GROMACS .gro file of C-alpha atoms in nm:
model
  477
    1UNK     CA    1   0.000   0.000   0.000
    2UNK     CA    2   0.114   0.351  -0.066
    3UNK     CA    3   0.144   0.566   0.241
    4UNK     CA    4  -0.187   0.628   0.415
    5UNK     CA    5  -0.054   0.956   0.553
    6UNK     CA    6  -0.078   1.157   0.234
    7UNK     CA    7  -0.372   1.383   0.309
    8UNK     CA    8  -0.519   1.579   0.596
    9UNK     CA    9  -0.885   1.559   0.688
   10UNK     CA   10  -1.113   1.693   0.958
   11UNK     CA   11  -1.274   1.445   1.194
   12UNK     CA   12  -1.638   1.518   1.150
   13UNK     CA   13  -1.940   1.506   1.376
   14UNK     CA   14  -2.280   1.393   1.255
   15UNK     CA   15  -2.587   1.578   1.377
   16UNK     CA   16  -2.937   1.501   1.261
   17UNK     CA   17  -3.089   1.846   1.254
   18UNK     CA   18  -3.422   1.716   1.130
   19UNK     CA   19  -3.473   1.552   1.470
   20UNK     CA   20  -3.488   1.693   1.821
   21UNK     CA   21  -3.141   1.671   1.971
   22UNK     CA   22  -3.084   1.547   2.324
   23UNK     CA   23  -2.989   1.824   2.562
   24UNK     CA   24  -2.675   1.832   2.773
   25UNK     CA   25  -2.803   1.913   3.118
   26UNK     CA   26  -2.496   2.057   3.289
   27UNK     CA   27  -2.441   2.425   3.212
   28UNK     CA   28  -2.124   2.533   3.035
   29UNK     CA   29  -1.967   2.875   3.000
   30UNK     CA   30  -2.085   3.029   2.673
   31UNK     CA   31  -1.866   3.247   2.456
   32UNK     CA   32  -2.047   3.530   2.284
   33UNK     CA   33  -2.071   3.424   1.920
   34UNK     CA   34  -1.907   3.660   1.675
   35UNK     CA   35  -2.148   3.812   1.423
   36UNK     CA   36  -1.897   3.776   1.140
   37UNK     CA   37  -1.597   3.553   1.080
   38UNK     CA   38  -1.309   3.658   1.305
   39UNK     CA   39  -0.947   3.546   1.278
   40UNK     CA   40  -0.695   3.754   1.473
   41UNK     CA   41  -0.421   3.494   1.503
   42UNK     CA   42  -0.164   3.733   1.357
   43UNK     CA   43  -0.259   4.031   1.575
   44UNK     CA   44  -0.011   4.160   1.833
   45UNK     CA   45  -0.280   4.133   2.099
   46UNK     CA   46  -0.655   4.079   2.129
   47UNK     CA   47  -0.858   4.255   2.400
   48UNK     CA   48  -0.990   4.052   2.688
   49UNK     CA   49  -1.328   3.883   2.632
   50UNK     CA   50  -1.299   3.915   2.252
   51UNK     CA   51  -1.287   3.635   1.998
   52UNK     CA   52  -0.938   3.553   1.873
   53UNK     CA   53  -1.082   3.310   1.617
   54UNK     CA   54  -1.454   3.263   1.566
   55UNK     CA   55  -1.620   2.923   1.551
   56UNK     CA   56  -1.629   2.921   1.170
   57UNK     CA   57  -1.259   3.003   1.147
   58UNK     CA   58  -1.118   2.663   1.239
   59UNK     CA   59  -1.195   2.290   1.243
   60UNK     CA   60  -1.351   2.320   0.897
   61UNK     CA   61  -1.594   2.588   1.019
   62UNK     CA   62  -1.698   2.351   1.297
   63UNK     CA   63  -1.515   2.492   1.599
   64UNK     CA   64  -1.624   2.720   1.883
   65UNK     CA   65  -1.514   3.078   1.951
   66UNK     CA   66  -1.157   3.094   2.084
   67UNK     CA   67  -1.162   3.375   2.338
   68UNK     CA   68  -0.895   3.612   2.468
   69UNK     CA   69  -0.810   3.602   2.839
   70UNK     CA   70  -0.561   3.888   2.796
   71UNK     CA   71  -0.453   4.039   3.125
   72UNK     CA   72  -0.618   3.763   3.329
   73UNK     CA   73  -0.363   3.482   3.314
   74UNK     CA   74  -0.442   3.345   3.660
   75UNK     CA   75  -0.807   3.443   3.656
   76UNK     CA   76  -1.079   3.526   3.414
   77UNK     CA   77  -1.308   3.274   3.250
   78UNK     CA   78  -1.118   3.190   2.930
   79UNK     CA   79  -0.868   2.937   3.058
   80UNK     CA   80  -0.709   2.677   2.830
   81UNK     CA   81  -0.916   2.394   2.980
   82UNK     CA   82  -1.237   2.595   2.929
   83UNK     CA   83  -1.184   2.588   2.551
   84UNK     CA   84  -1.136   2.211   2.550
   85UNK     CA   85  -1.438   2.152   2.772
   86UNK     CA   86  -1.661   2.384   2.570
   87UNK     CA   87  -1.549   2.245   2.233
   88UNK     CA   88  -1.595   1.881   2.334
   89UNK     CA   89  -1.930   1.947   2.500
   90UNK     CA   90  -2.061   2.157   2.209
   91UNK     CA   91  -1.964   1.893   1.953
   92UNK     CA   92  -2.099   1.611   2.165
   93UNK     CA   93  -1.758   1.453   2.210
   94UNK     CA   94  -1.778   1.457   2.591
   95UNK     CA   95  -2.070   1.539   2.822
   96UNK     CA   96  -2.038   1.874   3.000
   97UNK     CA   97  -1.854   1.836   3.329
   98UNK     CA   98  -1.712   1.493   3.246
   99UNK     CA   99  -1.355   1.603   3.167
  100UNK     CA  100  -1.206   1.762   3.477
  101UNK     CA  101  -0.871   1.894   3.592
  102UNK     CA  102  -0.606   2.152   3.517
  103UNK     CA  103  -0.416   2.151   3.190
  104UNK     CA  104  -0.149   1.896   3.285
  105UNK     CA  105  -0.418   1.662   3.431
  106UNK     CA  106  -0.627   1.640   3.113
  107UNK     CA  107  -0.440   1.335   2.984
  108UNK     CA  108  -0.522   1.127   3.293
  109UNK     CA  109  -0.877   1.255   3.340
  110UNK     CA  110  -0.994   1.212   2.979
  111UNK     CA  111  -1.319   1.011   2.952
  112UNK     CA  112  -1.235   0.641   2.894
  113UNK     CA  113  -1.386   0.630   2.545
  114UNK     CA  114  -1.145   0.898   2.417
  115UNK     CA  115  -0.835   0.719   2.286
  116UNK     CA  116  -0.502   0.867   2.385
  117UNK     CA  117  -0.135   0.811   2.310
  118UNK     CA  118   0.161   0.905   2.531
  119UNK     CA  119   0.448   1.120   2.410
  120UNK     CA  120   0.692   0.903   2.216
  121UNK     CA  121   0.413   0.674   2.089
  122UNK     CA  122   0.197   0.920   1.893
  123UNK     CA  123   0.106   0.754   1.562
  124UNK     CA  124  -0.166   0.992   1.443
  125UNK     CA  125  -0.260   1.357   1.483
  126UNK     CA  126  -0.584   1.506   1.358
  127UNK     CA  127  -0.815   1.805   1.392
  128UNK     CA  128  -0.992   1.817   1.728
  129UNK     CA  129  -0.723   1.620   1.910
  130UNK     CA  130  -0.606   1.768   2.242
  131UNK     CA  131  -0.235   1.806   2.313
  132UNK     CA  132  -0.158   1.797   2.686
  133UNK     CA  133   0.143   1.998   2.807
  134UNK     CA  134   0.306   1.919   3.141
  135UNK     CA  135   0.434   2.155   3.409
  136UNK     CA  136   0.771   2.190   3.232
  137UNK     CA  137   0.581   2.395   2.974
  138UNK     CA  138   0.391   2.601   3.228
  139UNK     CA  139   0.455   2.557   3.600
  140UNK     CA  140   0.180   2.440   3.836
  141UNK     CA  141  -0.102   2.414   3.582
  142UNK     CA  142   0.040   2.288   3.253
  143UNK     CA  143  -0.156   2.366   2.937
  144UNK     CA  144  -0.381   2.214   2.667
  145UNK     CA  145  -0.416   2.303   2.299
  146UNK     CA  146  -0.652   2.178   2.030
  147UNK     CA  147  -0.521   2.063   1.692
  148UNK     CA  148  -0.670   2.267   1.406
  149UNK     CA  149  -0.479   2.115   1.116
  150UNK     CA  150  -0.179   1.909   1.015
  151UNK     CA  151   0.041   2.021   0.725
  152UNK     CA  152   0.318   1.770   0.669
  153UNK     CA  153   0.479   1.739   1.012
  154UNK     CA  154   0.364   2.084   1.125
  155UNK     CA  155   0.081   2.073   1.381
  156UNK     CA  156  -0.130   2.388   1.385
  157UNK     CA  157  -0.304   2.439   1.721
  158UNK     CA  158  -0.534   2.684   1.896
  159UNK     CA  159  -0.568   2.740   2.269
  160UNK     CA  160  -0.685   2.995   2.521
  161UNK     CA  161  -0.482   3.176   2.787
  162UNK     CA  162  -0.165   3.108   2.588
  163UNK     CA  163   0.149   3.314   2.541
  164UNK     CA  164   0.233   3.552   2.392
  165UNK     CA  165  -0.054   3.797   2.408
  166UNK     CA  166  -0.313   3.523   2.473
  167UNK     CA  167  -0.347   3.459   2.100
  168UNK     CA  168  -0.324   3.085   2.131
  169UNK     CA  169  -0.207   3.003   1.779
  170UNK     CA  170   0.102   2.787   1.773
  171UNK     CA  171   0.278   2.554   1.534
  172UNK     CA  172   0.435   2.240   1.677
  173UNK     CA  173   0.627   1.960   1.505
  174UNK     CA  174   0.527   1.592   1.497
  175UNK     CA  175   0.835   1.375   1.457
  176UNK     CA  176   0.934   1.023   1.562
  177UNK     CA  177   0.619   0.961   1.762
  178UNK     CA  178   0.653   1.282   1.962
  179UNK     CA  179   0.520   1.637   1.936
  180UNK     CA  180   0.801   1.888   1.976
  181UNK     CA  181   0.790   2.239   2.123
  182UNK     CA  182   1.080   2.422   1.962
  183UNK     CA  183   1.253   2.086   1.923
  184UNK     CA  184   1.185   1.982   2.286
  185UNK     CA  185   0.987   1.660   2.343
  186UNK     CA  186   0.992   1.691   2.722
  187UNK     CA  187   0.712   1.945   2.762
  188UNK     CA  188   0.423   1.731   2.640
  189UNK     CA  189   0.256   1.439   2.819
  190UNK     CA  190   0.062   1.303   2.521
  191UNK     CA  191  -0.237   1.348   2.294
  192UNK     CA  192  -0.607   1.274   2.350
  193UNK     CA  193  -0.782   1.194   2.025
  194UNK     CA  194  -1.122   1.317   1.915
  195UNK     CA  195  -1.361   1.022   1.952
  196UNK     CA  196  -1.406   0.936   1.583
  197UNK     CA  197  -1.053   0.808   1.564
  198UNK     CA  198  -1.145   0.468   1.701
  199UNK     CA  199  -1.513   0.453   1.797
  200UNK     CA  200  -1.772   0.336   1.547
  201UNK     CA  201  -2.042   0.601   1.501
  202UNK     CA  202  -2.224   0.407   1.229
  203UNK     CA  203  -2.331   0.043   1.202
  204UNK     CA  204  -2.545  -0.155   0.958
  205UNK     CA  205  -2.710  -0.497   0.960
  206UNK     CA  206  -2.954  -0.687   0.738
  207UNK     CA  207  -3.310  -0.767   0.843
  208UNK     CA  208  -3.453  -1.115   0.791
  209UNK     CA  209  -3.639  -0.999   0.479
  210UNK     CA  210  -3.316  -0.859   0.330
  211UNK     CA  211  -3.367  -0.488   0.410
  212UNK     CA  212  -3.058  -0.313   0.544
  213UNK     CA  213  -3.092  -0.109   0.863
  214UNK     CA  214  -2.844   0.162   0.958
  215UNK     CA  215  -2.764   0.295   1.306
  216UNK     CA  216  -2.582   0.624   1.375
  217UNK     CA  217  -2.492   0.838   1.674
  218UNK     CA  218  -2.589   1.206   1.678
  219UNK     CA  219  -2.403   1.508   1.810
  220UNK     CA  220  -2.519   1.463   2.169
  221UNK     CA  221  -2.482   1.084   2.174
  222UNK     CA  222  -2.840   1.010   2.060
  223UNK     CA  223  -2.898   0.687   1.866
  224UNK     CA  224  -3.087   0.703   1.535
  225UNK     CA  225  -3.178   0.440   1.281
  226UNK     CA  226  -3.330   0.416   0.935
  227UNK     CA  227  -3.396   0.122   0.704
  228UNK     CA  228  -3.456   0.024   0.346
  229UNK     CA  229  -3.828   0.020   0.272
  230UNK     CA  230  -3.772  -0.281   0.042
  231UNK     CA  231  -3.467  -0.506  -0.007
  232UNK     CA  232  -3.206  -0.302  -0.196
  233UNK     CA  233  -3.456  -0.015  -0.235
  234UNK     CA  234  -3.516   0.333  -0.094
  235UNK     CA  235  -3.481   0.440   0.267
  236UNK     CA  236  -3.714   0.544   0.548
  237UNK     CA  237  -3.662   0.863   0.745
  238UNK     CA  238  -3.465   0.875   1.070
  239UNK     CA  239  -3.614   0.740   1.393
  240UNK     CA  240  -3.462   0.794   1.738
  241UNK     CA  241  -3.402   0.541   2.014
  242UNK     CA  242  -3.390   0.640   2.380
  243UNK     CA  243  -3.054   0.663   2.555
  244UNK     CA  244  -2.713   0.813   2.483
  245UNK     CA  245  -2.411   0.609   2.378
  246UNK     CA  246  -2.067   0.657   2.223
  247UNK     CA  247  -2.031   0.359   1.987
  248UNK     CA  248  -2.251   0.102   1.810
  249UNK     CA  249  -2.237  -0.239   1.638
  250UNK     CA  250  -2.520  -0.451   1.496
  251UNK     CA  251  -2.580  -0.806   1.371
  252UNK     CA  252  -2.867  -1.042   1.284
  253UNK     CA  253  -2.967  -1.323   1.519
  254UNK     CA  254  -3.028  -1.675   1.389
  255UNK     CA  255  -3.406  -1.615   1.394
  256UNK     CA  256  -3.371  -1.292   1.191
  257UNK     CA  257  -3.404  -1.041   1.476
  258UNK     CA  258  -3.151  -0.757   1.465
  259UNK     CA  259  -2.947  -0.696   1.778
  260UNK     CA  260  -2.783  -0.362   1.850
  261UNK     CA  261  -2.483  -0.328   2.082
  262UNK     CA  262  -2.360   0.001   2.225
  263UNK     CA  263  -2.081   0.147   2.435
  264UNK     CA  264  -2.208   0.383   2.705
  265UNK     CA  265  -2.060   0.723   2.774
  266UNK     CA  266  -1.843   0.576   3.049
  267UNK     CA  267  -1.758   0.247   2.884
  268UNK     CA  268  -2.067   0.049   2.986
  269UNK     CA  269  -2.183  -0.225   2.746
  270UNK     CA  270  -2.550  -0.230   2.640
  271UNK     CA  271  -2.762  -0.424   2.394
  272UNK     CA  272  -3.118  -0.433   2.267
  273UNK     CA  273  -3.292  -0.642   2.001
  274UNK     CA  274  -3.597  -0.653   1.781
  275UNK     CA  275  -3.880  -0.837   1.956
  276UNK     CA  276  -3.967  -1.003   1.624
  277UNK     CA  277  -3.786  -1.006   1.287
  278UNK     CA  278  -3.822  -0.659   1.137
  279UNK     CA  279  -4.047  -0.552   1.426
  280UNK     CA  280  -4.027  -0.329   1.734
  281UNK     CA  281  -3.739  -0.312   1.977
  282UNK     CA  282  -3.677  -0.416   2.337
  283UNK     CA  283  -3.529  -0.173   2.586
  284UNK     CA  284  -3.158  -0.154   2.665
  285UNK     CA  285  -2.999  -0.426   2.881
  286UNK     CA  286  -2.653  -0.391   3.035
  287UNK     CA  287  -2.366  -0.638   3.027
  288UNK     CA  288  -2.093  -0.640   3.290
  289UNK     CA  289  -1.759  -0.476   3.213
  290UNK     CA  290  -1.638  -0.148   3.070
  291UNK     CA  291  -1.491  -0.116   2.724
  292UNK     CA  292  -1.376   0.135   2.464
  293UNK     CA  293  -1.506   0.003   2.130
  294UNK     CA  294  -1.712  -0.289   2.002
  295UNK     CA  295  -1.786  -0.520   1.705
  296UNK     CA  296  -2.005  -0.826   1.653
  297UNK     CA  297  -2.017  -1.126   1.420
  298UNK     CA  298  -2.231  -1.440   1.383
  299UNK     CA  299  -2.101  -1.793   1.421
  300UNK     CA  300  -2.184  -2.066   1.172
  301UNK     CA  301  -2.446  -2.209   1.412
  302UNK     CA  302  -2.617  -1.870   1.449
  303UNK     CA  303  -2.470  -1.767   1.786
  304UNK     CA  304  -2.361  -1.403   1.797
  305UNK     CA  305  -2.011  -1.327   1.920
  306UNK     CA  306  -1.920  -0.989   2.060
  307UNK     CA  307  -1.569  -0.841   2.037
  308UNK     CA  308  -1.453  -0.548   2.246
  309UNK     CA  309  -1.148  -0.336   2.317
  310UNK     CA  310  -1.087  -0.268   2.685
  311UNK     CA  311  -1.000   0.068   2.834
  312UNK     CA  312  -0.628  -0.017   2.812
  313UNK     CA  313  -0.642  -0.173   2.467
  314UNK     CA  314  -0.708  -0.531   2.575
  315UNK     CA  315  -0.901  -0.750   2.328
  316UNK     CA  316  -1.203  -0.940   2.466
  317UNK     CA  317  -1.484  -1.153   2.331
  318UNK     CA  318  -1.801  -1.320   2.459
  319UNK     CA  319  -2.070  -1.520   2.281
  320UNK     CA  320  -2.426  -1.642   2.300
  321UNK     CA  321  -2.433  -1.987   2.459
  322UNK     CA  322  -2.716  -2.083   2.223
  323UNK     CA  323  -2.855  -1.904   1.914
  324UNK     CA  324  -3.046  -1.599   2.039
  325UNK     CA  325  -2.991  -1.709   2.401
  326UNK     CA  326  -2.784  -1.604   2.703
  327UNK     CA  327  -2.423  -1.495   2.700
  328UNK     CA  328  -2.091  -1.629   2.824
  329UNK     CA  329  -1.859  -1.414   3.029
  330UNK     CA  330  -1.576  -1.210   2.880
  331UNK     CA  331  -1.263  -1.395   2.765
  332UNK     CA  332  -0.941  -1.209   2.684
  333UNK     CA  333  -0.730  -1.249   2.370
  334UNK     CA  334  -0.359  -1.173   2.373
  335UNK     CA  335  -0.238  -0.840   2.237
  336UNK     CA  336  -0.342  -0.476   2.266
  337UNK     CA  337  -0.541  -0.298   1.997
  338UNK     CA  338  -0.752   0.013   1.936
  339UNK     CA  339  -1.061  -0.117   1.751
  340UNK     CA  340  -1.209  -0.428   1.587
  341UNK     CA  341  -1.431  -0.557   1.305
  342UNK     CA  342  -1.563  -0.908   1.243
  343UNK     CA  343  -1.750  -1.123   0.991
  344UNK     CA  344  -1.792  -1.487   0.893
  345UNK     CA  345  -1.589  -1.669   0.629
  346UNK     CA  346  -1.760  -1.880   0.364
  347UNK     CA  347  -1.685  -2.196   0.566
  348UNK     CA  348  -1.841  -2.052   0.883
  349UNK     CA  349  -1.522  -1.948   1.065
  350UNK     CA  350  -1.532  -1.600   1.218
  351UNK     CA  351  -1.253  -1.363   1.117
  352UNK     CA  352  -1.153  -1.076   1.341
  353UNK     CA  353  -0.967  -0.767   1.222
  354UNK     CA  354  -0.800  -0.519   1.456
  355UNK     CA  355  -0.607  -0.195   1.433
  356UNK     CA  356  -0.295  -0.199   1.649
  357UNK     CA  357  -0.197   0.080   1.885
  358UNK     CA  358   0.032   0.219   1.615
  359UNK     CA  359  -0.216   0.174   1.329
  360UNK     CA  360  -0.099  -0.172   1.219
  361UNK     CA  361  -0.352  -0.406   1.054
  362UNK     CA  362  -0.397  -0.744   1.224
  363UNK     CA  363  -0.636  -1.034   1.178
  364UNK     CA  364  -0.702  -1.374   1.328
  365UNK     CA  365  -0.966  -1.639   1.261
  366UNK     CA  366  -1.133  -1.939   1.418
  367UNK     CA  367  -0.948  -2.258   1.329
  368UNK     CA  368  -1.285  -2.433   1.285
  369UNK     CA  369  -1.642  -2.294   1.284
  370UNK     CA  370  -1.724  -2.191   1.642
  371UNK     CA  371  -1.389  -2.329   1.762
  372UNK     CA  372  -1.056  -2.195   1.887
  373UNK     CA  373  -0.861  -1.910   1.737
  374UNK     CA  374  -0.539  -1.869   1.543
  375UNK     CA  375  -0.281  -1.614   1.651
  376UNK     CA  376  -0.265  -1.262   1.515
  377UNK     CA  377  -0.125  -1.217   1.161
  378UNK     CA  378  -0.027  -0.877   1.023
  379UNK     CA  379  -0.123  -0.729   0.687
  380UNK     CA  380   0.066  -0.438   0.532
  381UNK     CA  381  -0.056  -0.083   0.571
  382UNK     CA  382  -0.134   0.164   0.847
  383UNK     CA  383  -0.495   0.264   0.921
  384UNK     CA  384  -0.713   0.391   1.203
  385UNK     CA  385  -1.056   0.232   1.138
  386UNK     CA  386  -1.193  -0.070   0.955
  387UNK     CA  387  -1.515  -0.249   0.858
  388UNK     CA  388  -1.567  -0.599   0.720
  389UNK     CA  389  -1.834  -0.776   0.512
  390UNK     CA  390  -1.872  -1.090   0.300
  391UNK     CA  391  -1.925  -1.089  -0.075
  392UNK     CA  392  -2.191  -1.308  -0.236
  393UNK     CA  393  -1.926  -1.564  -0.339
  394UNK     CA  394  -1.799  -1.588   0.020
  395UNK     CA  395  -1.489  -1.368  -0.008
  396UNK     CA  396  -1.445  -1.123   0.279
  397UNK     CA  397  -1.384  -0.757   0.191
  398UNK     CA  398  -1.209  -0.517   0.425
  399UNK     CA  399  -1.284  -0.144   0.415
  400UNK     CA  400  -1.028   0.079   0.588
  401UNK     CA  401  -0.981   0.447   0.666
  402UNK     CA  402  -0.630   0.585   0.641
  403UNK     CA  403  -0.478   0.817   0.897
  404UNK     CA  404  -0.600   1.120   0.703
  405UNK     CA  405  -0.940   0.995   0.601
  406UNK     CA  406  -0.864   0.814   0.275
  407UNK     CA  407  -1.090   0.514   0.207
  408UNK     CA  408  -0.927   0.188   0.101
  409UNK     CA  409  -1.042  -0.168   0.045
  410UNK     CA  410  -0.891  -0.511  -0.011
  411UNK     CA  411  -1.048  -0.855  -0.043
  412UNK     CA  412  -0.981  -1.224  -0.022
  413UNK     CA  413  -0.878  -1.353  -0.363
  414UNK     CA  414  -1.070  -1.674  -0.292
  415UNK     CA  415  -1.317  -1.763  -0.013
  416UNK     CA  416  -1.114  -1.799   0.307
  417UNK     CA  417  -0.790  -1.748   0.112
  418UNK     CA  418  -0.519  -1.483   0.072
  419UNK     CA  419  -0.571  -1.111   0.031
  420UNK     CA  420  -0.537  -0.865  -0.253
  421UNK     CA  421  -0.343  -0.544  -0.214
  422UNK     CA  422  -0.504  -0.215  -0.113
  423UNK     CA  423  -0.712  -0.014  -0.361
  424UNK     CA  424  -0.819   0.343  -0.286
  425UNK     CA  425  -1.168   0.486  -0.328
  426UNK     CA  426  -1.223   0.854  -0.396
  427UNK     CA  427  -1.325   1.077  -0.107
  428UNK     CA  428  -1.244   1.094   0.262
  429UNK     CA  429  -1.438   0.994   0.572
  430UNK     CA  430  -1.416   0.957   0.949
  431UNK     CA  431  -1.634   0.650   1.001
  432UNK     CA  432  -1.743   0.359   0.784
  433UNK     CA  433  -1.973   0.056   0.792
  434UNK     CA  434  -2.047  -0.208   0.527
  435UNK     CA  435  -2.301  -0.488   0.477
  436UNK     CA  436  -2.430  -0.711   0.197
  437UNK     CA  437  -2.767  -0.641   0.038
  438UNK     CA  438  -3.022  -0.917  -0.015
  439UNK     CA  439  -2.888  -0.974  -0.369
  440UNK     CA  440  -2.529  -0.999  -0.243
  441UNK     CA  441  -2.406  -0.652  -0.342
  442UNK     CA  442  -2.201  -0.486  -0.068
  443UNK     CA  443  -2.310  -0.139   0.042
  444UNK     CA  444  -2.086   0.103   0.228
  445UNK     CA  445  -2.192   0.392   0.454
  446UNK     CA  446  -1.983   0.684   0.576
  447UNK     CA  447  -1.990   1.027   0.738
  448UNK     CA  448  -1.883   1.312   0.511
  449UNK     CA  449  -1.681   1.632   0.552
  450UNK     CA  450  -1.963   1.838   0.700
  451UNK     CA  451  -2.158   1.561   0.871
  452UNK     CA  452  -2.334   1.444   0.554
  453UNK     CA  453  -2.426   1.075   0.538
  454UNK     CA  454  -2.314   0.902   0.218
  455UNK     CA  455  -2.339   0.553   0.075
  456UNK     CA  456  -2.212   0.362  -0.227
  457UNK     CA  457  -2.264   0.005  -0.345
  458UNK     CA  458  -2.134  -0.263  -0.574
  459UNK     CA  459  -2.311  -0.240  -0.909
  460UNK     CA  460  -2.312  -0.622  -0.924
  461UNK     CA  461  -2.226  -0.882  -0.659
  462UNK     CA  462  -1.849  -0.877  -0.611
  463UNK     CA  463  -1.812  -0.623  -0.895
  464UNK     CA  464  -1.731  -0.255  -0.931
  465UNK     CA  465  -1.868   0.025  -0.717
  466UNK     CA  466  -2.104   0.315  -0.775
  467UNK     CA  467  -2.005   0.667  -0.681
  468UNK     CA  468  -2.098   0.823  -0.350
  469UNK     CA  469  -2.464   0.921  -0.303
  470UNK     CA  470  -2.580   1.150  -0.022
  471UNK     CA  471  -2.873   1.067   0.199
  472UNK     CA  472  -3.147   1.322   0.250
  473UNK     CA  473  -3.171   1.514   0.574
  474UNK     CA  474  -3.014   1.833   0.710
  475UNK     CA  475  -2.692   1.698   0.856
  476UNK     CA  476  -2.432   1.942   0.987
  477UNK     CA  477  -2.120   1.955   1.202
   0.00000   0.00000   0.00000
């Protein structure tokens, strides 16, 4: 594969404006919104309580106002942590009040579903990520800055209550797994990634009658779904479930009932299922344990198997003890990873894909249907998210997102056999899901640059692909 680090992309947030959005109850400090675009990053100083950069001036016009705390370094409302808290709450990346602490503490106090990498092991940097500075950078309190863009190895950041003149615009260098401040790697603790980097915000599964059903997470952690009105046909409007979650996965039970799995805002594991194939839904039920991300596949005998990444990168799985029945406890695999995807080979053996902590691509499979597992094997390439589905002829196809949003795919050259090289699609994305239609054509779903929802499909089973088509609905960042 050619380098997957060739382009920069914003990590986008999907909001379904056509539906009522869930409210965040805890109050947050509001910046006065600028009436026109403001960007004073090159000014010698900006007066206190004025916007340095307005919300539409960074993060692809999806930021919040960056305010000046000039003259109020140890007081005043516009501290560095206030910008991070307000941005993440506004975009639905972290509930208000959930990310506490002074600047240097933000790495340790980050919500468990936000992936993070320590200094020296930073393999990706993207818009919305939070760089945490220690007390060598600023005594007593440390500092935090938000990544606006990445140009080559130059990291462009914005922050509040920064020096000089409280402007908060700084360029850092990403090199050798570290972020450097004027060539010094010792002033930064690590980076906390915006949630899209390893949590699945979109999932898709096929109903018993062949209609695909899609599940997405809104700006404030709401769960929405929509479905094909006929197999391979048009789509319904959006419908909202109760509850708020940070990640989703879905699969079809042996009797045809869809089951939806979700990661709670603090790592809890939930699931709910259709009460009859294609029918209404049960309420949420909670599993034990706390995790970071989730995937699900179906065994040859119809038993679902759930795969999860623990809060420290551990890989776990559990399974139904009978088709559609109760569940085993969690069992740990070896290795540490950041996210997972799973599907069933033509011969009934589950195959599990994982992204390593440095973006490596790994996979392992059952050695017999429903049986034990092989060890991890590595494929070439470096990615940050993946999705997996099976073609009509039984060959698995892997969809991957590169470190800067490029979309790639590769496939087994024969059912259960070796793998092709990587081929790139046009476009960029932050999240992806894929499933086979009733006629065997794969269909892919992703979140676009400004929160748009797109899909594309094979024009014949196992064949070429259509272009991207946008779903209806007012979706915005």
